[in-house]
Short mmCIF file of C-alpha atoms and ligand atoms in Angstrom, two decimals:
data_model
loop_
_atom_site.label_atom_id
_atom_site.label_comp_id
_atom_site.label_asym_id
_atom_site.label_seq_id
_atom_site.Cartn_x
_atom_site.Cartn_y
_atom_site.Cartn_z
CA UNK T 1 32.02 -5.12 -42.08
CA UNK T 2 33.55 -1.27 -42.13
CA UNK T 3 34.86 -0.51 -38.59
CA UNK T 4 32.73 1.70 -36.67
CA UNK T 5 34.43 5.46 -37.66
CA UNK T 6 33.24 8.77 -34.73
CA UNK T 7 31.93 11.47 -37.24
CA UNK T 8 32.76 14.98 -35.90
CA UNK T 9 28.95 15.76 -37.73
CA UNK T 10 27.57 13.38 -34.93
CA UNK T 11 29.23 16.03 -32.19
CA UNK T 12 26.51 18.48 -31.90
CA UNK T 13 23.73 15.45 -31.77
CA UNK T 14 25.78 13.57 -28.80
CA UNK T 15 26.26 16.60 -26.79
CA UNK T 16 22.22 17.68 -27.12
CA UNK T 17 21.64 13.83 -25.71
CA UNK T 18 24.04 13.82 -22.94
CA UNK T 19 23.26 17.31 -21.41
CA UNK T 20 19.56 16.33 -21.65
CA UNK T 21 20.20 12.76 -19.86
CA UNK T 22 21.82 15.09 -17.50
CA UNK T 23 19.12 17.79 -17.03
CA UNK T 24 16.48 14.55 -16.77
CA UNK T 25 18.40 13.06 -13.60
CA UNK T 26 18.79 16.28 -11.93
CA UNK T 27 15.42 16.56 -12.10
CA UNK T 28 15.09 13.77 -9.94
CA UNK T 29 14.24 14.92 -6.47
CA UNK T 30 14.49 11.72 -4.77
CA UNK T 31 17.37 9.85 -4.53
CA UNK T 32 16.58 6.26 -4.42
CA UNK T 33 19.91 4.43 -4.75
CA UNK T 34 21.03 6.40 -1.62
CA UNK T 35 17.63 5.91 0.09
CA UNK T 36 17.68 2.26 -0.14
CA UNK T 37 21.19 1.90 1.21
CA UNK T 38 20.16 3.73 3.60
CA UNK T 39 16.93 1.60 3.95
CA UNK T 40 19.29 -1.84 4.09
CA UNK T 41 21.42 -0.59 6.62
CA UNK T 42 18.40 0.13 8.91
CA UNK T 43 16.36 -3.01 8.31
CA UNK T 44 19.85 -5.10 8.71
CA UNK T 45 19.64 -3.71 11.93
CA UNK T 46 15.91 -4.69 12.36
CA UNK T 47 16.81 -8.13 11.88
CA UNK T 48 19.59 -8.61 13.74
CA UNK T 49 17.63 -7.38 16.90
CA UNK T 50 14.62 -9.19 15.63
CA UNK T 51 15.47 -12.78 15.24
CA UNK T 52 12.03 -14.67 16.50
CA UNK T 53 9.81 -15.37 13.42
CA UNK T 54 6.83 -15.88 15.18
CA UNK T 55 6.21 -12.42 16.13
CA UNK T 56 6.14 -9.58 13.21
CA UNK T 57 7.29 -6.26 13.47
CA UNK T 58 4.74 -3.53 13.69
CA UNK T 59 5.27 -0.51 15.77
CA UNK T 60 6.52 1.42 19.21
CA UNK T 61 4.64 1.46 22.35
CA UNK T 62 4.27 4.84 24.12
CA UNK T 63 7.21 3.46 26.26
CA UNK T 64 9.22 3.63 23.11
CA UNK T 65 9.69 0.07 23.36
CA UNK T 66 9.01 -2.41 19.95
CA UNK T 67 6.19 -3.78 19.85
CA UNK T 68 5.45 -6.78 17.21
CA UNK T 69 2.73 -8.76 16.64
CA UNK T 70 0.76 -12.75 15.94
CA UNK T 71 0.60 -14.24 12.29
CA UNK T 72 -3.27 -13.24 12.73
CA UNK T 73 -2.86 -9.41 12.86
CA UNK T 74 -3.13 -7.73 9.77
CA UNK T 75 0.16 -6.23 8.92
CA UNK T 76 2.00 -9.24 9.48
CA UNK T 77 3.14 -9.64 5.90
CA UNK T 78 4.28 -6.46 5.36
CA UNK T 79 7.61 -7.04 6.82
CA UNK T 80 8.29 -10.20 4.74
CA UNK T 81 7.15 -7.68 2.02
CA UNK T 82 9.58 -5.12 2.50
CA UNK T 83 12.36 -7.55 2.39
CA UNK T 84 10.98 -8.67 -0.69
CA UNK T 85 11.30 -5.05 -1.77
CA UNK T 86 14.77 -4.89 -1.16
CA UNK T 87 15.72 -8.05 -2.66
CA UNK T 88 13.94 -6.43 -5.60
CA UNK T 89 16.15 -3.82 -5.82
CA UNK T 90 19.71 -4.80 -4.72
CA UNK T 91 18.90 -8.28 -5.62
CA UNK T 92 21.69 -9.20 -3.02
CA UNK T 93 21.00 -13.03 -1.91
CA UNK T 94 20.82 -12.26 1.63
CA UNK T 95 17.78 -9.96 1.20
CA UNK T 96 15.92 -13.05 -0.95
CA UNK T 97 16.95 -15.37 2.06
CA UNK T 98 15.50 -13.07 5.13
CA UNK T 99 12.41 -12.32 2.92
CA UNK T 100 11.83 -16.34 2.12
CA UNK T 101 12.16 -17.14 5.61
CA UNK T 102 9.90 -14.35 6.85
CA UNK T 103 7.59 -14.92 3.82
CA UNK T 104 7.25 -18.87 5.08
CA UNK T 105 6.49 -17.82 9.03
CA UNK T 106 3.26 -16.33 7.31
CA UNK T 107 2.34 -20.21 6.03
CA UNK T 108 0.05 -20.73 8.22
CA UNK T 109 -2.60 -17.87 7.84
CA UNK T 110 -3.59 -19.54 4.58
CA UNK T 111 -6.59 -21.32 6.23
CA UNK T 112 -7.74 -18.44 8.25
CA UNK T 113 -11.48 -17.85 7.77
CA UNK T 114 -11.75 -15.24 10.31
CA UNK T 115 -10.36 -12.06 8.91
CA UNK T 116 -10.64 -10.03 5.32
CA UNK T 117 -7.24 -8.85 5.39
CA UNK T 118 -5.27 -12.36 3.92
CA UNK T 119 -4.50 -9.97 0.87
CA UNK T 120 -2.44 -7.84 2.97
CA UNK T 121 -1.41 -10.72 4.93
CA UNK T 122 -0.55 -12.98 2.28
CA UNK T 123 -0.30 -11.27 -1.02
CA UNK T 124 2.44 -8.78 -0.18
CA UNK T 125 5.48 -11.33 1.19
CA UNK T 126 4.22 -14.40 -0.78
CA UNK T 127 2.81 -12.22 -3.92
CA UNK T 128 5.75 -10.35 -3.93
CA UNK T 129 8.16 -13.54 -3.31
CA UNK T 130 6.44 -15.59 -6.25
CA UNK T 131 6.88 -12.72 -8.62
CA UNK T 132 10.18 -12.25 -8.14
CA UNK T 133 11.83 -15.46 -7.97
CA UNK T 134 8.72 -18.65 -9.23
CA UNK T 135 9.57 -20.50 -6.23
CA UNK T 136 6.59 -22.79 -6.42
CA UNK T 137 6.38 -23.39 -2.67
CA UNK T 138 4.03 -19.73 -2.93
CA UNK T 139 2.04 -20.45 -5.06
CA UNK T 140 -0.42 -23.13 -3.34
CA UNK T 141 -0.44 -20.54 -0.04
CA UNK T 142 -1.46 -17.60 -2.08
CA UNK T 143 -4.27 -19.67 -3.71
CA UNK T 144 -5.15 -21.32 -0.67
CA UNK T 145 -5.19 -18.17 0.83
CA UNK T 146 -7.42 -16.53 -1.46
CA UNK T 147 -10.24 -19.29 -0.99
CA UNK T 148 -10.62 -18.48 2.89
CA UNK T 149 -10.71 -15.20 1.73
CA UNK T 150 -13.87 -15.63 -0.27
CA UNK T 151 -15.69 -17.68 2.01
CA UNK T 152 -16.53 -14.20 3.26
CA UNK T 153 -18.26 -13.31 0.33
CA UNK T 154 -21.87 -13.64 1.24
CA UNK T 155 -23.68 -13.44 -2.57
CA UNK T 156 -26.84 -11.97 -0.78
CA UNK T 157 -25.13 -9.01 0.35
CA UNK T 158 -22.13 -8.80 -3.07
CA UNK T 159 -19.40 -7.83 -0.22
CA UNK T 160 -17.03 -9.42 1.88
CA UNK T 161 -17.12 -9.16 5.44
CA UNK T 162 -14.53 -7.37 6.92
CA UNK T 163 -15.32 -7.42 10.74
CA UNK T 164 -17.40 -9.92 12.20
CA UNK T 165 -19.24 -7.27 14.32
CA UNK T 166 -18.90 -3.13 15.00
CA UNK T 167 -20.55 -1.02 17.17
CA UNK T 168 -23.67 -3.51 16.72
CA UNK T 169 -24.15 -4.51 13.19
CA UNK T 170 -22.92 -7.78 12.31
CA UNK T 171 -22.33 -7.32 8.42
CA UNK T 172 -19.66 -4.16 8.42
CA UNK T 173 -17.36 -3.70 5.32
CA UNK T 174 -14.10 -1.39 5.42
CA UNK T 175 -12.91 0.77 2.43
CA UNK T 176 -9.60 -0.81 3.41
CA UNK T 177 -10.75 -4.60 2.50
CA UNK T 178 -10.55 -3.03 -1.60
CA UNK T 179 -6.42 -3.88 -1.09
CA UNK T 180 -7.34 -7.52 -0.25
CA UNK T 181 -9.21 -8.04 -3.55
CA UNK T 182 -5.56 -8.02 -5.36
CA UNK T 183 -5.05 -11.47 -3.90
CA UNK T 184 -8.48 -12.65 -5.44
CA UNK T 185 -7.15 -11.53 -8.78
CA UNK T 186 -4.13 -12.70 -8.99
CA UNK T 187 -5.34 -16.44 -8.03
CA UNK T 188 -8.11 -16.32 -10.33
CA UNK T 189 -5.61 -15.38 -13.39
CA UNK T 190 -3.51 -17.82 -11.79
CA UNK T 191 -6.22 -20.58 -11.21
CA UNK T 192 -8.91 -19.74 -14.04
CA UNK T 193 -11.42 -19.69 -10.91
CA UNK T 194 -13.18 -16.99 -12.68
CA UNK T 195 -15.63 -16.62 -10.02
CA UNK T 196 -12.81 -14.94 -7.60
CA UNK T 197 -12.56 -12.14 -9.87
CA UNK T 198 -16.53 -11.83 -10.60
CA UNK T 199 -16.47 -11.68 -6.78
CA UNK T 200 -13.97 -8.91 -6.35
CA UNK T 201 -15.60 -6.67 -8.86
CA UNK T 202 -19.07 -7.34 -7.36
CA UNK T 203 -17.43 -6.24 -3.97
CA UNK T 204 -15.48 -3.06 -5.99
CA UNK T 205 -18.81 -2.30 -7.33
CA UNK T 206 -20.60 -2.20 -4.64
CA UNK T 207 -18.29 -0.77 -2.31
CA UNK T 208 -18.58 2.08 -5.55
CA UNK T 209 -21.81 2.30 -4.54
CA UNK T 210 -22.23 3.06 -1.10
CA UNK T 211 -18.93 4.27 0.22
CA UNK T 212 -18.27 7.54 -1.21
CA UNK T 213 -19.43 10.82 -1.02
CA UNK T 214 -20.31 13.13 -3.99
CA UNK T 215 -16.86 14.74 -3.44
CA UNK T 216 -15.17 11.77 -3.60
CA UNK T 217 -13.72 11.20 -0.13
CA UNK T 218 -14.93 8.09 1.36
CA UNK T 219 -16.59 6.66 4.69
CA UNK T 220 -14.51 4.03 6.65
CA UNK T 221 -16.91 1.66 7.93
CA UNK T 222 -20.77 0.98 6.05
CA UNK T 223 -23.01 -1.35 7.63
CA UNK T 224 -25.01 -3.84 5.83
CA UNK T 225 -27.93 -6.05 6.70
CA UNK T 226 -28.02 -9.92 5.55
CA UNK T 227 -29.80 -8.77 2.22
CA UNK T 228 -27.19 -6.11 1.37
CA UNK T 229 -29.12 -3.17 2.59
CA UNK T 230 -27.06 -0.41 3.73
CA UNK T 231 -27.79 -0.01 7.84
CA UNK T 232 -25.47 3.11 8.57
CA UNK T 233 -22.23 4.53 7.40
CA UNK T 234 -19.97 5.22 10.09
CA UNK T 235 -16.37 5.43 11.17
CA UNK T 236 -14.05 3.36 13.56
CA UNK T 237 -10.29 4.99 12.98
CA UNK T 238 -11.47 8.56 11.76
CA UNK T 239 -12.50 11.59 13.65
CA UNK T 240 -16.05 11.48 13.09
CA UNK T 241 -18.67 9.22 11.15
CA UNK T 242 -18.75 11.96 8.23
CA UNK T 243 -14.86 12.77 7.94
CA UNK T 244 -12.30 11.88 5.78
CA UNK T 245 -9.92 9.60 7.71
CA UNK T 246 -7.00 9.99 5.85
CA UNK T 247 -5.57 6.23 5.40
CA UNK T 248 -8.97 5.58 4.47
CA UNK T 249 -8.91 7.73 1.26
CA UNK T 250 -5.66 6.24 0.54
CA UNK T 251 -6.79 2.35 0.71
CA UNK T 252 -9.45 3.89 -1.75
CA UNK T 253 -6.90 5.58 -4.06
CA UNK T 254 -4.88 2.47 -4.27
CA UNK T 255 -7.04 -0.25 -4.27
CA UNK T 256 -9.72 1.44 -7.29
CA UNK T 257 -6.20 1.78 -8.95
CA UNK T 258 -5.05 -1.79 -8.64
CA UNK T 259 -8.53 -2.78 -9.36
CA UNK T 260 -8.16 -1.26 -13.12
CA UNK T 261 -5.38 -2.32 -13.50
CA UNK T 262 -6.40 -6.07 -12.86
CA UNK T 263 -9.71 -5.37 -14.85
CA UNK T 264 -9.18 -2.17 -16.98
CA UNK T 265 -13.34 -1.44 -15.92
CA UNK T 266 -13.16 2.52 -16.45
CA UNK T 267 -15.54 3.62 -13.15
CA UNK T 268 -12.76 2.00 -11.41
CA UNK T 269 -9.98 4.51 -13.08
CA UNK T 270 -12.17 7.19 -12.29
CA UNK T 271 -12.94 6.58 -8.68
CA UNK T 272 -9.10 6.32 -8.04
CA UNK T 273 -8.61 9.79 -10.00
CA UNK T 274 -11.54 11.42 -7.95
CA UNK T 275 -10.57 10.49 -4.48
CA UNK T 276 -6.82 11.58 -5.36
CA UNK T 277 -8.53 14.55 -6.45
CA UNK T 278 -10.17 15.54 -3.57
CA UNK T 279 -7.12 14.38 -1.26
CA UNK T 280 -4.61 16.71 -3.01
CA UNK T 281 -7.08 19.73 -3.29
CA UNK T 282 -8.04 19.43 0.01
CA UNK T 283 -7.31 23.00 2.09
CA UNK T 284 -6.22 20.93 5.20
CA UNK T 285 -3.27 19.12 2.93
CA UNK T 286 -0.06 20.70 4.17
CA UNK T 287 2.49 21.51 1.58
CA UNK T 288 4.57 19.10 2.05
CA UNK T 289 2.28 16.64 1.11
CA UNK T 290 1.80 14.64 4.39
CA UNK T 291 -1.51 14.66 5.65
CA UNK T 292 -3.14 15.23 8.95
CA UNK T 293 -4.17 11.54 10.25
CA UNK T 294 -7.73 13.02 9.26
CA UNK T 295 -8.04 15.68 7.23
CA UNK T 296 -11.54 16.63 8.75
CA UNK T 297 -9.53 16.17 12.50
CA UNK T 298 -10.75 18.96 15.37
CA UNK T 299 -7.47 20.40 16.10
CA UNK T 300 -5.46 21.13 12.79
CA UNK T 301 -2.96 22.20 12.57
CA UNK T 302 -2.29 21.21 15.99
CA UNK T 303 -2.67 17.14 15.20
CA UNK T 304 -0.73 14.16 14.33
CA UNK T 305 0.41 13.74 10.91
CA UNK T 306 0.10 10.32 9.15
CA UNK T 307 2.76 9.36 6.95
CA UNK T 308 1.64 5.98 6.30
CA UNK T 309 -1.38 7.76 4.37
CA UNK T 310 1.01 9.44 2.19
CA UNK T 311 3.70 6.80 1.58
CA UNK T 312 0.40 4.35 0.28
CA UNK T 313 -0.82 7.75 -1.31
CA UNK T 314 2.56 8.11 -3.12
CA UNK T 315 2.83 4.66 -4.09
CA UNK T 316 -0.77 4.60 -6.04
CA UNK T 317 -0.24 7.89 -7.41
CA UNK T 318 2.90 6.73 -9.45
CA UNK T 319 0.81 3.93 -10.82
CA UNK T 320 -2.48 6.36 -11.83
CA UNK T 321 -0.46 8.75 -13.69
CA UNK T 322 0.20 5.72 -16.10
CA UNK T 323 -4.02 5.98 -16.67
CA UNK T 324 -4.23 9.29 -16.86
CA UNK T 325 -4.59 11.97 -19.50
CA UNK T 326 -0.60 13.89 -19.29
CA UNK T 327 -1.48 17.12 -17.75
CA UNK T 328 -2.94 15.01 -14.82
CA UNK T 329 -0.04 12.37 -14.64
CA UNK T 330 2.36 15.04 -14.23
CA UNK T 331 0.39 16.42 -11.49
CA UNK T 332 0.01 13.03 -9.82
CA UNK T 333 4.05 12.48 -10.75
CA UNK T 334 4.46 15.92 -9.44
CA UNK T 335 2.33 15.15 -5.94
CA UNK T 336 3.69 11.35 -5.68
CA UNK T 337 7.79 12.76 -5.83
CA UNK T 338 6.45 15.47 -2.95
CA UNK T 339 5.55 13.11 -1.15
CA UNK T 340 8.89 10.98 -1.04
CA UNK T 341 11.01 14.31 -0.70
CA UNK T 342 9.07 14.58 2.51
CA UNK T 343 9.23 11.28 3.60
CA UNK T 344 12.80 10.50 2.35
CA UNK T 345 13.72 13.82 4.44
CA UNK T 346 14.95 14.25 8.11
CA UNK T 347 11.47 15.26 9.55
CA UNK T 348 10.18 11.79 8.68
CA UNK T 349 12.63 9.44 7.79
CA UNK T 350 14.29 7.99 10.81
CA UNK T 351 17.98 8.88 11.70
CA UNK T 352 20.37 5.17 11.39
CA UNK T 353 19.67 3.06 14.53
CA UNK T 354 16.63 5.44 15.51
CA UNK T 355 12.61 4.41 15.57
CA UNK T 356 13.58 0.94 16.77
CA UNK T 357 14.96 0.66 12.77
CA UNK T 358 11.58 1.41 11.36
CA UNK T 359 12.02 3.43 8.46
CA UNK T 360 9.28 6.33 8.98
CA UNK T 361 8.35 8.22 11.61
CA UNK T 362 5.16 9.90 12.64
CA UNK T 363 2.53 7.52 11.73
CA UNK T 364 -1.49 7.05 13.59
CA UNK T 365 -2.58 3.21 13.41
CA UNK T 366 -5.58 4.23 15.52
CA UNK T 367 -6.23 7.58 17.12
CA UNK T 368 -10.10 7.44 18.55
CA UNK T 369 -8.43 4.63 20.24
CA UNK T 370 -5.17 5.95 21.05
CA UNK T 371 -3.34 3.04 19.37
CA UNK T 372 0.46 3.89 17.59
CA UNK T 373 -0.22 7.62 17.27
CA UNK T 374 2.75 9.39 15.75
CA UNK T 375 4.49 6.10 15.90
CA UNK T 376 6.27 3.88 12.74
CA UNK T 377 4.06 1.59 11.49
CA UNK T 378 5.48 -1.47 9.24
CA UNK T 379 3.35 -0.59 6.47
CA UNK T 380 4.49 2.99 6.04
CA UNK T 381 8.01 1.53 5.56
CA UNK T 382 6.51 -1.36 2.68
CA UNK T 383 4.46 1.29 0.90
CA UNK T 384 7.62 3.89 0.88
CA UNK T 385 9.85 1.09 -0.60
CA UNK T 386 7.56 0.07 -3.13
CA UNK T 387 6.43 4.28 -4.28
CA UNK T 388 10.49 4.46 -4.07
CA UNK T 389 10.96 1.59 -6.63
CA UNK T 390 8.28 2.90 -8.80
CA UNK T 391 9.83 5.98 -8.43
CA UNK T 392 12.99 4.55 -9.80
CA UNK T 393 10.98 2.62 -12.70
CA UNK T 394 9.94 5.98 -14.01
CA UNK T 395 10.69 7.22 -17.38
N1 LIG R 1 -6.63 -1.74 7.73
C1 LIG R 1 -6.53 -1.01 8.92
C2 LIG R 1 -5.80 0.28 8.84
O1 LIG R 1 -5.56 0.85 7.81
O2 LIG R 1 -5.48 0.75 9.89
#
């Protein structure tokens, strides 16, 4: 074999590549190596003050004091989730080992029958766990996990239940409960139960059906009867019945997303491109990107942002430019890297040791109810992780 000779004719070539490597990563707003260290160093921190694994992370009181929460709330997972995300990235043991043993205080909400959020519960420590590392101790959870979800799945009405009773109606479905039909995917690719994934697109469709508007925002709560008739569309987190509450457009933006992704069914593409249509044309979206908590709320400018919103927002963005014709998935690119220059900034991202070690700041769980308003919320800090790693995956 001739040794390998350097051609001064190869000069011009090399220096055209490097200087346009170089002009690619400045182009990078977002640092994410240096965001994730500084992400470890604040969840280390977390976890040293937070040893007890029956209680889960969540949020501040108005105090300023932590408050965490059961196995049986819905954002329990998240925090086994984020772990997961840093394992992901640094893949330094100790992450894999806090993440296992957080992932395995979630066990038991397999069997519960009593809520429609096991997909957030479940799927993002134990989903997140088994695709990174096999370990077939997940596996039978997740799929366990996924059959208490569908027992909610009443064929009469094509929906699961998400609350067993609001404001009087006893059949209410949330635009959130879309993120919970990723679980009922993945276990029916997993299991061959094709009937899970007949189920979730019968829920996606008809959740199609009655939740949005004609400018594609979407109501929060819509009320059915036992025979799937649609009793009244209302709210329970937004401002008003006919608003756009602002985490509620992002659960839509995500979950139609995931949804073609798991099924490549094109209304489901489109959905997710409308709704992030109307959020990032919408007049009351400030320019940095992080929206009001609702963007129809009675006192803008004077209310609380919610960076949750946008952090979710980000991450689902950076997978729908992937579906999208190029002039839109730069725009969504464009909109997506916004958003994590804001959030990855000093106005939202918590100084070291700050926000009880939460990552973001300025949050609203629950505002009509005055529940974690401009508070951290554990699921800001999973869905910033995961739209930073994405980030990073970009070409
Ligand atoms: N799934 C409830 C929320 O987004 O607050």
């Amino acid at each position: 074999m001739k040794p390998f000779a350097f051609r001064t004719s190869w000069l011009p070539a090399l220096l055209l590549l490097v200087s346009s490597l170089a002009a690619t990563a400045q182009k990078r707003k977002v640092d994410v190596k240096q965001e994730l260290a500084r992400a470890g160093e604040q969840l280390t921190r977390l976890l040293k003050t937070h040893p007890d694994q029956t209680k889960f992370p969540y949020s501040t009181r108005p105090d300023g004091t932590l408050k965490d929460t059961k196995s049986e709330w819905w954002t329990s997972g998240f925090f086994g989730g984020t772990l997961w995300y840093m394992y992901e990235y640094t893949k330094q043991p100790q992450w894999q080992q806090a993440a296992d043993q957080w992932t395995m205080a979630m066990q038991r909400e397999q069997h519960n029958t009593g809520t429609h959020d096991l997909g957030f519960m479940l799927y993002c420590p134990f989903g997140n766990g088994y695709r990174l590392t096999q370990n077939p101790a997940y596996q039978p959870v997740l799929l366990t996990g996924a059959r208490s979800l569908a027992t909610r799945f009443r064929p009469e009405v094509g929906l699961i239940k998400s609350w067993n009773d609001f404001a009087g109606y006893n059949y209410p479905v949330i635009i959130d409960n879309m993120m919970n039909l990723e679980l009922l995917c993945w276990a029916a690719r997993t299991s061959g139960d094709s009937t899970l994934r007949r189920l979730s697109i019968t829920h996606a469709d008809n959740t199609l059906r009655h939740h949005f508007r004609p400018d594609g925002s979407t109501y929060h709560v819509v009320c059915y009867d036992e025979k799937g008739q649609v009793l009244a569309k209302k709210t329970a987190q937004g401002a008003a019945d006919n608003s756009a509450w602002a985490r509620g457009q992002a659960w839509a933006i995500y979950g139609y997303t995931m949804l073609y992704r798991e099924t490549r069914l094109d209304r489901y593409r489109q959905q997710a491109r409308k709704t992030a249509d109307f959020f990032l044309s919408h007049p009351n979206l400030p320019a940095d990107k992080i929206p009001y908590w609702d963007f129809n709320a009675p006192g803008i400018p004077a209310e609380e942002r919610d960076a949750s919103a946008a952090a979710i927002v980000a991450s689902a963005l950076l997978e729908l430019q992937q579906y999208s014709p190029a002039a839109d998935a730069k725009r969504y690119r464009q909109a997506a890297e916004q958003m994590l220059v804001s959030l990855s900034s000093p106005a939202y991202r918590a100084a070291a040791g700050d926000n009880h070690n939460f990552l973001i700041k300025h949050c609203v769980a629950h505002k009509p109810a005055k529940t974690e308003v401009d508070a951290p919320l554990v699921y800001a800090d999973y869905y910033y992780l995961e739209a930073l790693l994405r980030y990073d995956r970009l070409k």
